[in-house]
mmCIF file of C-alpha atoms in Angstrom:
data_model
loop_
_atom_site.group_PDB
_atom_site.id
_atom_site.type_symbol
_atom_site.label_atom_id
_atom_site.label_comp_id
_atom_site.label_asym_id
_atom_site.label_seq_id
_atom_site.Cartn_x
_atom_site.Cartn_y
_atom_site.Cartn_z
ATOM 1 C CA UNK A 20 9.102 -16.014 1.023
ATOM 2 C CA UNK A 21 7.978 -14.468 4.267
ATOM 3 C CA UNK A 22 4.264 -14.611 5.009
ATOM 4 C CA UNK A 23 3.090 -11.033 5.505
ATOM 5 C CA UNK A 24 -0.480 -12.077 6.251
ATOM 6 C CA UNK A 25 0.238 -11.057 9.844
ATOM 7 C CA UNK A 26 -0.059 -7.469 8.638
ATOM 8 C CA UNK A 27 -3.818 -8.007 8.157
ATOM 9 C CA UNK A 28 -5.392 -6.324 11.162
ATOM 10 C CA UNK A 29 -1.964 -6.150 12.760
ATOM 11 C CA UNK A 30 -1.137 -3.467 15.291
ATOM 12 C CA UNK A 31 1.873 -2.441 13.174
ATOM 13 C CA UNK A 32 -0.293 -1.878 10.114
ATOM 14 C CA UNK A 33 -2.869 -0.070 12.232
ATOM 15 C CA UNK A 34 -0.160 2.145 13.739
ATOM 16 C CA UNK A 35 1.343 3.000 10.334
ATOM 17 C CA UNK A 36 -2.114 3.917 9.018
ATOM 18 C CA UNK A 37 -2.751 6.098 12.090
ATOM 19 C CA UNK A 38 0.541 7.944 11.648
ATOM 20 C CA UNK A 39 0.119 8.291 7.881
ATOM 21 C CA UNK A 40 -3.544 9.262 7.592
ATOM 22 C CA UNK A 41 -5.454 8.614 10.832
ATOM 23 C CA UNK A 42 -6.790 5.595 8.888
ATOM 24 C CA UNK A 43 -8.468 7.877 6.379
ATOM 25 C CA UNK A 44 -8.783 6.214 2.963
ATOM 26 C CA UNK A 45 -9.515 9.639 1.443
ATOM 27 C CA UNK A 46 -6.430 11.380 2.866
ATOM 28 C CA UNK A 47 -4.448 13.367 0.303
ATOM 29 C CA UNK A 48 -1.217 15.211 1.018
ATOM 30 C CA UNK A 49 -1.367 17.396 -2.075
ATOM 31 C CA UNK A 50 2.183 18.764 -1.756
ATOM 32 C CA UNK A 51 3.597 15.203 -1.924
ATOM 33 C CA UNK A 52 0.771 13.646 -3.934
ATOM 34 C CA UNK A 53 0.571 10.974 -1.252
ATOM 35 C CA UNK A 54 -2.869 9.419 -1.043
ATOM 36 C CA UNK A 55 -4.961 6.934 0.858
ATOM 37 C CA UNK A 56 -4.668 5.301 4.248
ATOM 38 C CA UNK A 57 -0.967 4.511 3.719
ATOM 39 C CA UNK A 58 -0.135 7.790 1.937
ATOM 40 C CA UNK A 59 1.303 6.104 -1.146
ATOM 41 C CA UNK A 60 3.135 8.219 -3.710
ATOM 42 C CA UNK A 61 3.226 7.513 -7.440
ATOM 43 C CA UNK A 62 6.881 6.457 -7.166
ATOM 44 C CA UNK A 63 5.834 3.630 -4.814
ATOM 45 C CA UNK A 64 3.269 2.364 -7.330
ATOM 46 C CA UNK A 65 5.956 2.496 -10.019
ATOM 47 C CA UNK A 66 8.344 0.532 -7.783
ATOM 48 C CA UNK A 67 5.714 -2.109 -7.008
ATOM 49 C CA UNK A 68 4.935 -2.530 -10.705
ATOM 50 C CA UNK A 69 8.687 -2.816 -11.412
ATOM 51 C CA UNK A 70 8.975 -5.508 -8.726
ATOM 52 C CA UNK A 71 6.047 -7.394 -10.241
ATOM 53 C CA UNK A 72 7.614 -6.972 -13.703
ATOM 54 C CA UNK A 73 4.362 -5.827 -15.237
ATOM 55 C CA UNK A 74 1.903 -3.094 -14.514
ATOM 56 C CA UNK A 75 -0.741 -4.352 -12.150
ATOM 57 C CA UNK A 76 -1.443 -1.388 -9.876
ATOM 58 C CA UNK A 77 -2.664 2.016 -11.005
ATOM 59 C CA UNK A 78 -2.225 5.353 -9.273
ATOM 60 C CA UNK A 79 -5.926 5.328 -8.411
ATOM 61 C CA UNK A 80 -5.402 2.048 -6.500
ATOM 62 C CA UNK A 81 -3.733 4.139 -3.776
ATOM 63 C CA UNK A 82 -7.224 5.185 -2.656
ATOM 64 C CA UNK A 83 -8.221 1.543 -2.067
ATOM 65 C CA UNK A 84 -7.291 0.218 1.380
ATOM 66 C CA UNK A 85 -7.064 -3.426 0.301
ATOM 67 C CA UNK A 86 -4.828 -2.631 -2.664
ATOM 68 C CA UNK A 87 -2.694 -0.283 -0.558
ATOM 69 C CA UNK A 88 -2.088 -3.060 1.977
ATOM 70 C CA UNK A 89 -1.245 -5.460 -0.872
ATOM 71 C CA UNK A 90 1.364 -2.977 -2.106
ATOM 72 C CA UNK A 91 2.844 -2.687 1.383
ATOM 73 C CA UNK A 92 3.146 -6.483 1.604
ATOM 74 C CA UNK A 93 4.795 -6.732 -1.825
ATOM 75 C CA UNK A 94 7.216 -3.987 -0.785
ATOM 76 C CA UNK A 95 8.080 -5.705 2.512
ATOM 77 C CA UNK A 96 8.588 -9.060 0.826
ATOM 78 C CA UNK A 97 10.727 -7.694 -1.992
ATOM 79 C CA UNK A 98 13.016 -5.690 0.294
ATOM 80 C CA UNK A 99 13.124 -8.484 2.924
ATOM 81 C CA UNK A 100 11.788 -6.315 5.737
ATOM 82 C CA UNK A 101 11.324 -8.556 8.756
ATOM 83 C CA UNK A 102 10.836 -6.442 11.869
ATOM 84 C CA UNK A 103 8.274 -3.767 12.695
ATOM 85 C CA UNK A 104 11.056 -1.181 12.877
ATOM 86 C CA UNK A 105 12.462 -2.163 9.467
ATOM 87 C CA UNK A 106 8.997 -2.114 7.917
ATOM 88 C CA UNK A 107 8.055 1.276 9.381
ATOM 89 C CA UNK A 108 11.359 3.016 8.664
ATOM 90 C CA UNK A 109 11.617 1.682 5.110
ATOM 91 C CA UNK A 110 7.975 2.523 4.402
ATOM 92 C CA UNK A 111 8.794 6.061 5.455
ATOM 93 C CA UNK A 112 12.258 6.415 3.954
ATOM 94 C CA UNK A 113 12.459 4.002 1.040
ATOM 95 C CA UNK A 114 14.264 0.682 0.681
ATOM 96 C CA UNK A 115 17.304 1.967 2.611
ATOM 97 C CA UNK A 116 15.188 3.881 5.120
ATOM 98 C CA UNK A 117 16.338 1.698 8.001
ATOM 99 C CA UNK A 118 19.759 3.348 7.814
ATOM 100 C CA UNK A 119 18.491 6.916 7.490
ATOM 101 C CA UNK A 120 18.547 9.045 10.660
ATOM 102 C CA UNK A 121 15.473 10.976 9.475
ATOM 103 C CA UNK A 122 13.287 7.838 9.813
ATOM 104 C CA UNK A 123 13.998 7.411 13.551
ATOM 105 C CA UNK A 124 11.304 9.917 14.549
ATOM 106 C CA UNK A 125 8.760 8.206 12.277
ATOM 107 C CA UNK A 126 9.507 4.828 13.888
ATOM 108 C CA UNK A 127 9.091 6.403 17.320
ATOM 109 C CA UNK A 128 5.642 7.708 16.346
ATOM 110 C CA UNK A 129 4.600 4.292 14.937
ATOM 111 C CA UNK A 130 5.935 2.487 18.019
ATOM 112 C CA UNK A 131 4.019 4.843 20.311
ATOM 113 C CA UNK A 132 0.782 4.128 18.408
ATOM 114 C CA UNK A 133 1.444 0.386 18.709
ATOM 115 C CA UNK A 134 1.940 0.727 22.466
ATOM 116 C CA UNK A 135 -1.251 2.787 22.808
ATOM 117 C CA UNK A 136 -3.216 -0.002 21.106
ATOM 118 C CA UNK A 137 -1.739 -2.947 22.990
#
């Protein structure tokens, strides 16, 4: 199992949160029902609970930064995402997001935020 502790305070995590919500834990994209600092949709919570094989996270946990980051780590571990580009593109486009052309722009935005902060 890959240790995703590096995502704690990591510039990748910071960049994804900036792109998703400007690091706003109260952000809510009503049209997509994406909430919190990582703009998590209900389908992501369902997928995480499926991965864990029992319901641990609730939809309201999306508003909690710590729990949102935990869900991101579980997602990355389960789908074996190893590089910043894989993590960003799959966070944006689902488990096969790395192969989707529509996630290239998202990765570019995340990468730019990482470069701004380094």
